[in-house]
Amino acid sequence: MTLDDLTKSSGEWLRGTGPESDIVMCSRIRLARNLADFPFSNRANRGEKTEIEAHFRSAIDQAGLELTYIDVNGLGLLDRKFLVERQIISRELSDGEGPRGVAISSLENIAIMVNEEDHLRVQFMLSGFRLPEVWDAVNQLDDRLEEHLAYAFSPQLGYLTACPTNVGTGIRVGVMLHLPGLVQTKQIDKVFRALQKINLAVRGLYGEGSQASGDFYQISNQQTLGKAEPELIKILTDVVPQVLQYERAARQTLLNERRQHLHDQVSRAYGVLKTAQTITSEETMLLLSSVRMGIYLSLIDDLSIATVNELFLQTQPFFLQKLRGTELGAEERNVARASYLRSRLSNGRQAPRN
Amino acid sequence: MRCQRCQKEATIHLTEPIKGQRREFHLCQNCARKAGLSLPESPPDLALDAVLQSLITAHVGELVGELAERACPDCGIRFMEFRAGGRLGCPQDYRVFAAGLIPLIQRYHGATRHVGKAARRREDAGRRLRLRTRLRAAIAREDYEEAARLRDQLRPKDHQT
């Protein structure tokens, strides 16, 4: 698998197949792990980072894990940003320096970052609301790696991490939610405040808080110490259904009270995406969000949810440039984006794939 | 620690390279503003780092002298540097800076004891970190015999992973 192959495929987590996938785009868990014999990444020199990378690569070989290792240090800016857009690597890894990389599985469920803030960030994700399944998978993956790696661990403090906010389990349990109903009925802030009160973090699609993130929000735990992993997961599996209930109620309110207006909004959004000749990323995200909600409310019936999910990522600046194989200015990107949208949305079918 | 200008409690700590030398500044909020330093104020819901930073400052601001200046024998980081950057230097720091870190951890996590998955015990875990520290020191004082000996010990034998 090469980076260019990635432009022709998409991650499993975008398929919209899991439970509650009308709202829960995906469930993911990442574990922060460090090797006991090395300074943390920010204090490790080039040689040490190279060694950490080598230890890890040999561990995945010995564990027989079928992962492709991407040497991020050897990538240009375009490719690195492309991986960030795809949610495979973090901004921190992309903007970092020195030997670093990511190992991914062909379905992109697994992404293990090397030499990020911690030596290893082991991530597993699945479409829909499936945290217990994700935990089983990432836990096993972690076990298989650990057979060949000596982790930094203390009986009192657990897994030792570069930042004390991750110490203990080193776990971040998260779900990515699509909440256009709560945004439109202006209840979203209320929900966020409630979540923050119980110590959950809320972030946008790419970790930022921007409105231009297509009404996607990631909710995750902050506390990592003092509770076992299943307990931390349970906080999310208890709370998320309530958020889902609010979102469904909000969508129902919109349908009941403003059906015509909502249908019009969704249809116009779809119409613009199908026919525009130039379109910004912000507008695209906004319109795709309406279309995505419209599909689940049966206001659009000729478009697959997987296509819409993919388009959220595939209309991002660096994907388009990767697809065209060249750098594009903002104006050129808007034209390329509109053209790509038209090709993917013509007849409402998925574009042919390799 | 006191503000360098007005002797109030210093809450802003900066390290700046000036003419190849690192200079440290310790200022209170007011003097920092007057000096034209813009203080980052991120929105509350995204301010994870800021929350940590304020916790570090709130707690460690009270600590003076010994702990602030203490350095980890393995990675060399000083507690001051952790306070400024928010990242530790190596796994040993949790032991070396326990006095400063445990209260911080208690406040952030509401706990100081790990519950949950445990890593398998490895007798020699961390040994190489120490050897590497000694190697760096040996090279620094140009003790090449010792350096060669340490390099030998660091060469993977049983540990071919």
Short mmCIF file of C-alpha atoms in Angstrom, two decimals:
data_model
loop_
_atom_site.label_atom_id
_atom_site.label_comp_id
_atom_site.label_asym_id
_atom_site.label_seq_id
_atom_site.Cartn_x
_atom_site.Cartn_y
_atom_site.Cartn_z
CA MET A 1 0.00 0.00 0.00
CA THR A 2 1.33 3.45 -0.89
CA LEU A 3 0.10 6.90 0.02
CA ASP A 4 -1.36 7.33 -3.44
CA ASP A 5 -3.43 4.18 -2.96
CA LEU A 6 -5.06 5.91 -0.04
CA THR A 7 -6.71 8.44 -2.35
CA LYS A 8 -8.61 5.57 -3.98
CA SER A 9 -9.88 3.96 -0.81
CA SER A 10 -11.38 5.11 2.45
CA GLY A 11 -11.32 3.97 6.03
CA GLU A 12 -13.77 1.42 7.40
CA TRP A 13 -14.85 3.94 9.99
CA LEU A 14 -16.40 6.12 7.28
CA ARG A 15 -18.77 3.47 6.00
CA GLY A 16 -21.62 4.40 8.29
CA THR A 17 -22.35 0.77 9.12
CA GLY A 18 -22.11 0.45 12.90
CA PRO A 19 -24.92 0.93 15.43
CA GLU A 20 -26.28 4.48 15.83
CA SER A 21 -24.30 5.54 12.78
CA ASP A 22 -26.87 8.22 11.94
CA ILE A 23 -25.20 10.21 14.70
CA VAL A 24 -22.10 8.34 15.78
CA MET A 25 -19.62 8.52 12.92
CA CYS A 26 -17.06 6.40 14.72
CA SER A 27 -15.78 5.11 18.05
CA ARG A 28 -12.10 5.24 18.82
CA ILE A 29 -9.70 4.48 21.61
CA ARG A 30 -6.07 5.35 21.80
CA LEU A 31 -3.48 4.22 24.30
CA ALA A 32 -0.39 6.26 25.13
CA ARG A 33 2.66 4.04 25.61
CA ASN A 34 6.35 4.72 26.13
CA LEU A 35 9.43 2.53 26.06
CA ALA A 36 11.09 2.25 29.47
CA ASP A 37 14.59 2.49 28.08
CA PHE A 38 14.32 5.86 26.36
CA PRO A 39 13.69 9.48 27.26
CA PHE A 40 10.27 10.74 26.16
CA SER A 41 10.09 11.93 22.53
CA ASN A 42 10.58 15.63 23.30
CA ARG A 43 13.85 14.83 25.11
CA ALA A 44 15.08 12.06 22.79
CA ASN A 45 17.79 12.87 20.29
CA ARG A 46 17.74 11.81 16.67
CA GLY A 47 19.60 8.58 17.30
CA GLU A 48 17.29 7.60 20.12
CA LYS A 49 14.22 8.35 18.05
CA THR A 50 15.64 6.19 15.27
CA GLU A 51 16.15 3.38 17.78
CA ILE A 52 12.59 3.75 19.12
CA GLU A 53 11.29 3.56 15.59
CA ALA A 54 13.41 0.46 14.89
CA HIS A 55 12.25 -1.27 18.10
CA PHE A 56 8.66 -0.61 17.16
CA ARG A 57 9.01 -1.78 13.58
CA SER A 58 10.68 -4.95 14.69
CA ALA A 59 7.92 -5.48 17.27
CA ILE A 60 5.18 -5.29 14.64
CA ASP A 61 7.10 -7.76 12.48
CA GLN A 62 7.65 -10.18 15.34
CA ALA A 63 4.03 -9.89 16.42
CA GLY A 64 3.00 -10.72 12.87
CA LEU A 65 0.85 -7.62 12.60
CA GLU A 66 -0.07 -6.76 9.06
CA LEU A 67 0.54 -3.07 9.14
CA THR A 68 2.05 -0.65 6.67
CA TYR A 69 4.63 1.68 8.18
CA ILE A 70 4.67 5.19 6.79
CA ASP A 71 7.87 7.13 7.48
CA VAL A 72 6.40 10.54 8.21
CA ASN A 73 9.83 12.14 8.49
CA GLY A 74 10.41 11.34 4.83
CA LEU A 75 7.15 12.89 3.65
CA GLY A 76 6.58 16.33 2.21
CA LEU A 77 4.13 18.80 3.70
CA LEU A 78 1.33 17.87 1.30
CA ASP A 79 1.47 14.18 2.22
CA ARG A 80 1.69 14.89 5.93
CA LYS A 81 -1.33 17.20 5.89
CA PHE A 82 -3.17 14.63 3.80
CA LEU A 83 -2.67 12.09 6.60
CA VAL A 84 -3.89 14.61 9.17
CA GLU A 85 -7.05 15.24 7.16
CA ARG A 86 -7.60 11.53 7.00
CA GLN A 87 -7.42 11.32 10.79
CA ILE A 88 -4.47 8.92 10.52
CA ILE A 89 -1.95 11.18 12.22
CA SER A 90 -2.19 14.17 14.54
CA ARG A 91 -1.12 17.69 13.72
CA GLU A 92 1.59 17.29 16.33
CA LEU A 93 3.10 14.32 14.48
CA SER A 94 2.77 16.09 11.15
CA ASP A 95 4.47 19.27 12.38
CA GLY A 96 7.06 17.47 14.50
CA GLU A 97 10.63 16.77 13.55
CA GLY A 98 13.05 13.89 13.44
CA PRO A 99 12.36 10.19 12.92
CA ARG A 100 8.65 9.52 13.33
CA GLY A 101 5.91 7.67 11.57
CA VAL A 102 2.65 5.78 11.65
CA ALA A 103 1.70 2.15 11.13
CA ILE A 104 -1.74 1.59 9.62
CA SER A 105 -3.88 -1.38 8.69
CA SER A 106 -5.45 -1.65 5.25
CA LEU A 107 -8.92 -0.76 6.54
CA GLU A 108 -7.39 2.12 8.49
CA ASN A 109 -8.90 0.85 11.74
CA ILE A 110 -5.45 0.70 13.26
CA ALA A 111 -3.12 3.69 13.36
CA ILE A 112 -0.08 3.58 15.63
CA MET A 113 1.88 6.81 15.75
CA VAL A 114 5.56 6.60 16.64
CA ASN A 115 7.52 9.43 18.31
CA GLU A 116 4.56 11.70 18.78
CA GLU A 117 4.21 13.26 22.26
CA ASP A 118 4.57 9.69 23.53
CA HIS A 119 6.70 7.03 21.86
CA LEU A 120 3.58 5.17 20.81
CA ARG A 121 0.00 6.25 20.37
CA VAL A 122 -1.89 3.06 19.66
CA GLN A 123 -5.27 3.78 18.11
CA PHE A 124 -8.16 1.64 16.98
CA MET A 125 -11.39 2.90 15.46
CA LEU A 126 -14.64 1.47 14.11
CA SER A 127 -17.67 3.05 12.47
CA GLY A 128 -20.71 3.54 14.69
CA PHE A 129 -21.08 3.31 18.45
CA ARG A 130 -18.99 0.26 19.42
CA LEU A 131 -16.65 1.22 22.22
CA PRO A 132 -16.48 -2.19 23.95
CA GLU A 133 -15.51 -3.83 20.64
CA VAL A 134 -12.93 -1.15 20.02
CA TRP A 135 -11.50 -1.67 23.50
CA ASP A 136 -11.15 -5.42 22.95
CA ALA A 137 -9.33 -4.78 19.68
CA VAL A 138 -6.96 -2.11 20.97
CA ASN A 139 -6.28 -4.05 24.16
CA GLN A 140 -5.25 -7.12 22.15
CA LEU A 141 -3.16 -5.03 19.83
CA ASP A 142 -1.41 -3.49 22.83
CA ASP A 143 -0.76 -6.96 24.29
CA ARG A 144 0.79 -8.19 21.08
CA LEU A 145 3.08 -5.19 20.87
CA GLU A 146 4.05 -5.46 24.51
CA GLU A 147 5.33 -8.99 24.05
CA HIS A 148 8.21 -7.42 22.19
CA LEU A 149 8.53 -4.03 23.88
CA ALA A 150 9.35 -2.98 27.44
CA TYR A 151 6.83 -0.31 28.40
CA ALA A 152 7.43 2.41 30.98
CA PHE A 153 5.11 1.43 33.82
CA SER A 154 4.93 2.03 37.54
CA PRO A 155 2.70 -0.03 39.84
CA GLN A 156 1.47 3.15 41.51
CA LEU A 157 1.01 5.45 38.54
CA GLY A 158 0.44 2.97 35.73
CA TYR A 159 1.68 3.68 32.21
CA LEU A 160 4.05 6.63 32.36
CA THR A 161 3.45 9.33 29.77
CA ALA A 162 5.20 12.51 28.66
CA CYS A 163 2.32 14.59 29.96
CA PRO A 164 0.90 13.82 33.41
CA THR A 165 -2.63 14.35 32.04
CA ASN A 166 -2.36 10.95 30.31
CA VAL A 167 -0.67 8.96 33.06
CA GLY A 168 -2.28 5.78 34.41
CA THR A 169 -4.27 3.99 31.76
CA GLY A 170 -2.98 6.29 29.03
CA ILE A 171 -6.38 5.87 27.47
CA ARG A 172 -8.47 8.27 25.48
CA VAL A 173 -11.92 6.94 24.72
CA GLY A 174 -13.76 8.97 22.14
CA VAL A 175 -16.74 9.09 19.84
CA MET A 176 -17.23 11.38 16.87
CA LEU A 177 -20.79 12.63 16.77
CA HIS A 178 -22.73 14.43 14.05
CA LEU A 179 -25.01 16.89 15.83
CA PRO A 180 -26.66 19.19 13.27
CA GLY A 181 -30.02 19.02 15.08
CA LEU A 182 -28.60 20.33 18.33
CA VAL A 183 -26.66 23.02 16.47
CA GLN A 184 -29.71 24.22 14.56
CA THR A 185 -31.98 24.23 17.58
CA LYS A 186 -29.23 26.10 19.47
CA GLN A 187 -29.02 23.56 22.25
CA ILE A 188 -25.46 22.48 21.53
CA ASP A 189 -23.80 24.75 24.10
CA LYS A 190 -26.07 23.44 26.81
CA VAL A 191 -25.09 19.88 25.99
CA PHE A 192 -21.39 20.78 25.95
CA ARG A 193 -21.58 22.43 29.32
CA ALA A 194 -23.26 19.36 30.76
CA LEU A 195 -20.52 17.14 29.31
CA GLN A 196 -17.76 19.34 30.62
CA LYS A 197 -19.28 19.21 34.07
CA ILE A 198 -18.71 15.49 34.12
CA ASN A 199 -15.14 15.97 32.92
CA LEU A 200 -15.57 15.03 29.29
CA ALA A 201 -13.75 17.00 26.60
CA VAL A 202 -15.51 18.26 23.48
CA ARG A 203 -13.56 19.07 20.33
CA GLY A 204 -14.25 19.63 16.63
CA LEU A 205 -13.56 17.25 13.74
CA TYR A 206 -9.85 18.03 13.66
CA GLY A 207 -9.55 18.75 17.33
CA GLU A 208 -10.29 22.41 16.91
CA GLY A 209 -13.46 24.16 17.98
CA SER A 210 -14.29 25.72 14.65
CA GLN A 211 -17.84 25.94 13.38
CA ALA A 212 -16.60 24.89 9.97
CA SER A 213 -16.28 21.31 11.06
CA GLY A 214 -19.56 20.11 9.59
CA ASP A 215 -21.34 19.84 12.96
CA PHE A 216 -18.99 17.03 13.98
CA TYR A 217 -17.88 16.89 17.57
CA GLN A 218 -15.58 14.50 19.37
CA ILE A 219 -16.36 13.67 22.94
CA SER A 220 -13.72 11.97 25.05
CA ASN A 221 -12.56 11.35 28.60
CA GLN A 222 -9.92 13.52 30.25
CA GLN A 223 -9.26 11.59 33.41
CA THR A 224 -6.93 8.64 32.82
CA LEU A 225 -5.88 7.67 36.33
CA GLY A 226 -7.74 6.01 39.19
CA LYS A 227 -10.35 4.21 37.09
CA ALA A 228 -9.87 1.03 35.13
CA GLU A 229 -10.32 1.14 31.35
CA PRO A 230 -13.79 -0.48 31.32
CA GLU A 231 -14.97 2.04 33.88
CA LEU A 232 -13.71 4.96 31.80
CA ILE A 233 -15.37 3.45 28.73
CA LYS A 234 -18.61 3.06 30.65
CA ILE A 235 -18.74 6.79 31.34
CA LEU A 236 -18.97 7.29 27.58
CA THR A 237 -21.34 4.39 26.94
CA ASP A 238 -23.64 5.79 29.64
CA VAL A 239 -23.58 9.39 28.52
CA VAL A 240 -23.50 9.18 24.73
CA PRO A 241 -26.97 7.58 24.43
CA GLN A 242 -28.40 10.61 26.21
CA VAL A 243 -26.74 12.92 23.71
CA LEU A 244 -28.12 10.74 20.91
CA GLN A 245 -31.56 11.06 22.39
CA TYR A 246 -31.27 14.87 22.50
CA GLU A 247 -30.04 14.98 18.92
CA ARG A 248 -32.88 12.75 17.70
CA ALA A 249 -35.42 14.84 19.60
CA ALA A 250 -33.93 18.00 18.06
CA ARG A 251 -34.16 16.51 14.56
CA GLN A 252 -37.74 15.49 15.23
CA THR A 253 -38.58 19.00 16.40
CA LEU A 254 -37.13 20.42 13.19
CA LEU A 255 -39.17 17.90 11.19
CA ASN A 256 -42.40 18.54 13.04
CA GLU A 257 -42.24 22.29 13.32
CA ARG A 258 -40.33 23.30 10.23
CA ARG A 259 -40.62 20.38 7.87
CA GLN A 260 -40.92 22.44 4.72
CA HIS A 261 -38.09 24.72 5.69
CA LEU A 262 -35.88 21.77 6.61
CA HIS A 263 -36.66 19.88 3.42
CA ASP A 264 -35.89 23.02 1.44
CA GLN A 265 -32.59 23.51 3.26
CA VAL A 266 -31.54 19.92 2.65
CA SER A 267 -32.56 19.96 -1.02
CA ARG A 268 -30.81 23.23 -1.70
CA ALA A 269 -27.68 21.97 0.00
CA TYR A 270 -27.74 18.85 -2.16
CA GLY A 271 -28.46 20.92 -5.27
CA VAL A 272 -25.55 23.28 -4.69
CA LEU A 273 -23.11 20.43 -3.98
CA LYS A 274 -24.19 18.65 -7.18
CA THR A 275 -23.92 21.66 -9.45
CA ALA A 276 -21.53 24.27 -8.01
CA GLN A 277 -18.56 25.25 -10.17
CA THR A 278 -16.49 26.61 -7.32
CA ILE A 279 -17.00 26.07 -3.61
CA THR A 280 -15.07 26.70 -0.41
CA SER A 281 -14.25 24.09 2.19
CA GLU A 282 -16.41 25.85 4.80
CA GLU A 283 -19.49 25.94 2.59
CA THR A 284 -18.95 22.32 1.61
CA MET A 285 -18.83 21.17 5.23
CA LEU A 286 -21.95 23.17 6.05
CA LEU A 287 -23.91 21.77 3.10
CA LEU A 288 -22.68 18.19 3.53
CA SER A 289 -23.87 18.35 7.11
CA SER A 290 -27.41 19.21 5.94
CA VAL A 291 -27.29 16.48 3.31
CA ARG A 292 -26.08 13.91 5.83
CA MET A 293 -28.95 14.73 8.17
CA GLY A 294 -31.34 14.75 5.20
CA ILE A 295 -30.45 11.18 4.27
CA TYR A 296 -31.25 9.91 7.75
CA LEU A 297 -34.52 11.86 7.81
CA SER A 298 -35.43 10.29 4.44
CA LEU A 299 -35.46 13.67 2.74
CA ILE A 300 -32.85 12.39 0.26
CA ASP A 301 -33.11 8.85 -1.04
CA ASP A 302 -30.59 8.51 -3.85
CA LEU A 303 -27.30 8.96 -2.02
CA SER A 304 -25.36 6.56 0.17
CA ILE A 305 -24.26 7.61 3.63
CA ALA A 306 -20.76 6.23 3.02
CA THR A 307 -20.35 8.64 0.11
CA VAL A 308 -21.33 11.64 2.22
CA ASN A 309 -19.07 10.53 5.07
CA GLU A 310 -16.15 10.18 2.68
CA LEU A 311 -16.81 13.56 1.12
CA PHE A 312 -16.31 15.30 4.46
CA LEU A 313 -12.68 14.22 4.27
CA GLN A 314 -12.22 14.11 0.52
CA THR A 315 -13.14 17.74 0.00
CA GLN A 316 -10.42 18.89 2.39
CA PRO A 317 -7.61 20.96 0.82
CA PHE A 318 -4.82 18.39 0.88
CA PHE A 319 -6.88 15.46 -0.36
CA LEU A 320 -7.79 17.48 -3.44
CA GLN A 321 -4.16 18.37 -4.07
CA LYS A 322 -3.13 14.79 -3.56
CA LEU A 323 -5.79 13.69 -6.04
CA ARG A 324 -4.60 16.22 -8.60
CA GLY A 325 -1.00 15.37 -7.81
CA THR A 326 -0.02 19.01 -7.53
CA GLU A 327 -0.18 22.01 -5.27
CA LEU A 328 -3.26 24.14 -5.78
CA GLY A 329 -4.02 27.70 -4.68
CA ALA A 330 -7.23 28.43 -2.76
CA GLU A 331 -9.11 29.45 -5.91
CA GLU A 332 -7.97 26.37 -7.82
CA ARG A 333 -8.92 24.17 -4.89
CA ASN A 334 -12.43 25.58 -4.86
CA VAL A 335 -12.79 24.69 -8.54
CA ALA A 336 -11.25 21.23 -7.98
CA ARG A 337 -13.53 20.67 -4.99
CA ALA A 338 -16.66 21.57 -6.94
CA SER A 339 -15.61 19.34 -9.80
CA TYR A 340 -14.87 16.43 -7.48
CA LEU A 341 -18.24 16.88 -5.74
CA ARG A 342 -20.06 16.89 -9.06
CA SER A 343 -18.34 13.70 -10.14
CA ARG A 344 -19.08 11.92 -6.86
CA LEU A 345 -22.68 13.09 -6.62
CA SER A 346 -23.78 12.61 -10.21
CA ASN A 347 -26.58 10.05 -10.17
CA GLY A 348 -26.14 9.92 -6.43
CA ARG A 349 -23.89 6.90 -6.81
CA GLN A 350 -20.50 6.21 -5.44
CA ALA A 351 -17.71 6.88 -7.85
CA PRO A 352 -16.12 3.70 -9.18
CA ARG A 353 -13.23 2.44 -7.12
CA ASN A 354 -10.14 0.42 -7.81
CA MET B 1 8.87 32.54 43.26
CA ARG B 2 8.61 36.35 43.20
CA CYS B 3 8.08 38.62 40.22
CA GLN B 4 11.37 40.20 39.15
CA ARG B 5 9.81 43.65 38.89
CA CYS B 6 7.38 44.07 41.73
CA GLN B 7 7.97 41.14 44.10
CA LYS B 8 4.41 39.86 43.81
CA GLU B 9 3.86 36.14 43.20
CA ALA B 10 5.26 35.35 39.75
CA THR B 11 2.92 33.37 37.55
CA ILE B 12 4.57 33.81 34.15
CA HIS B 13 7.83 31.98 33.59
CA LEU B 14 9.70 32.35 30.34
CA THR B 15 12.94 31.04 28.99
CA GLU B 16 14.32 33.02 26.11
CA PRO B 17 17.49 32.49 24.16
CA ILE B 18 19.35 35.82 24.13
CA LYS B 19 22.67 36.01 22.31
CA GLY B 20 23.12 32.27 22.55
CA GLN B 21 22.38 32.22 26.28
CA ARG B 22 19.18 31.08 27.90
CA ARG B 23 17.64 33.73 30.11
CA GLU B 24 14.77 33.14 32.44
CA PHE B 25 12.09 35.65 33.31
CA HIS B 26 9.66 35.39 36.18
CA LEU B 27 6.85 37.89 36.19
CA CYS B 28 3.45 38.38 37.72
CA GLN B 29 0.40 38.72 35.46
CA ASN B 30 0.40 42.53 35.63
CA CYS B 31 4.06 43.10 34.93
CA ALA B 32 3.92 40.56 32.10
CA ARG B 33 1.07 42.51 30.50
CA LYS B 34 2.94 45.79 30.97
CA ALA B 35 5.98 44.23 29.35
CA GLY B 36 3.80 43.57 26.33
CA LEU B 37 3.68 39.81 26.64
CA SER B 38 0.44 38.52 25.19
CA LEU B 39 -0.98 35.82 27.36
CA PRO B 40 -2.76 33.06 25.50
CA GLU B 41 -6.38 32.79 26.46
CA SER B 42 -7.91 29.86 24.66
CA PRO B 43 -11.63 29.15 24.85
CA PRO B 44 -12.48 27.15 27.97
CA ASP B 45 -13.66 24.03 26.17
CA LEU B 46 -10.41 23.56 24.25
CA ALA B 47 -8.00 24.66 26.90
CA LEU B 48 -6.72 21.27 28.00
CA ASP B 49 -3.14 22.44 27.91
CA ALA B 50 -4.08 25.72 29.53
CA VAL B 51 -5.87 23.89 32.31
CA LEU B 52 -2.78 21.83 32.94
CA GLN B 53 -0.62 24.91 32.74
CA SER B 54 -2.70 26.75 35.31
CA LEU B 55 -2.62 23.71 37.56
CA ILE B 56 1.12 23.51 37.26
CA THR B 57 1.51 27.20 37.96
CA ALA B 58 -1.02 27.25 40.76
CA HIS B 59 0.69 24.42 42.49
CA VAL B 60 4.31 24.87 41.68
CA GLY B 61 4.16 28.63 41.99
CA GLU B 62 4.28 28.01 45.71
CA LEU B 63 7.34 25.84 45.51
CA VAL B 64 10.63 27.58 45.60
CA GLY B 65 14.24 26.65 45.30
CA GLU B 66 15.14 23.02 45.60
CA LEU B 67 12.31 21.33 43.73
CA ALA B 68 12.14 23.95 40.98
CA GLU B 69 15.86 23.57 40.36
CA ARG B 70 16.03 19.81 40.82
CA ALA B 71 17.17 18.00 37.68
CA CYS B 72 16.52 14.41 36.64
CA PRO B 73 19.78 12.45 36.66
CA ASP B 74 18.59 10.43 33.66
CA CYS B 75 17.17 12.91 31.18
CA GLY B 76 18.53 16.11 32.68
CA ILE B 77 15.22 17.99 32.64
CA ARG B 78 14.68 20.42 35.51
CA PHE B 79 11.32 20.75 37.19
CA MET B 80 11.25 24.39 36.07
CA GLU B 81 11.44 23.27 32.47
CA PHE B 82 8.57 20.87 32.94
CA ARG B 83 6.60 23.70 34.44
CA ALA B 84 7.25 25.88 31.41
CA GLY B 85 6.69 23.22 28.76
CA GLY B 86 4.18 20.86 30.34
CA ARG B 87 6.05 17.75 29.18
CA LEU B 88 8.28 15.49 31.22
CA GLY B 89 11.62 14.25 29.94
CA CYS B 90 11.65 10.54 30.79
CA PRO B 91 9.76 7.90 32.79
CA GLN B 92 12.08 8.41 35.79
CA ASP B 93 10.77 11.96 36.24
CA TYR B 94 7.68 10.66 37.96
CA ARG B 95 9.94 9.39 40.74
CA VAL B 96 12.41 12.28 40.77
CA PHE B 97 9.73 14.99 40.83
CA ALA B 98 7.13 13.05 42.81
CA ALA B 99 6.82 15.84 45.39
CA GLY B 100 5.72 18.27 42.70
CA LEU B 101 3.85 15.89 40.44
CA ILE B 102 1.67 13.93 42.84
CA PRO B 103 -0.37 16.96 44.03
CA LEU B 104 -0.75 18.01 40.41
CA ILE B 105 -1.91 14.55 39.40
CA GLN B 106 -4.31 14.46 42.32
CA ARG B 107 -5.89 17.70 41.21
CA TYR B 108 -6.15 16.78 37.55
CA HIS B 109 -7.27 13.17 37.85
CA GLY B 110 -8.76 13.18 41.32
CA ALA B 111 -6.62 10.14 42.06
CA THR B 112 -3.00 9.14 42.55
CA ARG B 113 -3.20 5.41 42.20
CA HIS B 114 -3.45 3.47 38.95
CA VAL B 115 -6.26 0.99 38.56
CA GLY B 116 -6.61 -1.14 35.46
CA LYS B 117 -4.39 -2.81 32.93
CA ALA B 118 -0.85 -3.49 34.08
CA ALA B 119 2.24 -3.88 31.96
CA ARG B 120 4.15 -7.12 32.37
CA ARG B 121 7.05 -6.92 34.79
CA ARG B 122 10.43 -6.68 33.15
CA GLU B 123 13.38 -6.80 35.46
CA ASP B 124 15.74 -4.71 33.37
CA ALA B 125 13.25 -2.13 32.10
CA GLY B 126 14.79 1.30 32.37
CA ARG B 127 18.35 0.00 32.76
CA ARG B 128 19.34 1.14 29.30
CA LEU B 129 18.00 4.61 29.97
CA ARG B 130 20.51 4.87 32.81
CA LEU B 131 23.33 3.44 30.73
CA ARG B 132 22.60 5.94 28.00
CA THR B 133 22.73 8.80 30.50
CA ARG B 134 26.12 7.62 31.72
CA LEU B 135 27.27 7.28 28.13
CA ARG B 136 26.35 10.88 27.37
CA ALA B 137 28.16 12.04 30.50
CA ALA B 138 31.24 9.96 29.66
CA ILE B 139 31.41 11.47 26.18
CA ALA B 140 30.96 14.97 27.62
CA ARG B 141 33.98 14.55 29.90
CA GLU B 142 35.90 12.82 27.09
CA ASP B 143 36.24 9.58 29.02
CA TYR B 144 36.28 7.42 25.90
CA GLU B 145 37.25 4.21 27.66
CA GLU B 146 34.18 4.38 29.84
CA ALA B 147 32.10 5.40 26.82
CA ALA B 148 33.25 2.34 24.88
CA ARG B 149 32.44 0.09 27.82
CA LEU B 150 28.97 1.57 28.15
CA ARG B 151 28.38 1.24 24.42
CA ASP B 152 29.18 -2.45 24.74
CA GLN B 153 26.63 -2.83 27.47
CA LEU B 154 24.06 -0.99 25.42
CA ARG B 155 24.52 -3.23 22.42
CA PRO B 156 21.45 -5.47 22.17
CA LYS B 157 22.06 -9.07 23.26
CA ASP B 158 19.05 -10.79 24.77
CA HIS B 159 17.05 -7.76 23.83
CA GLN B 160 16.98 -7.98 20.06
CA THR B 161 13.66 -6.19 19.70
#
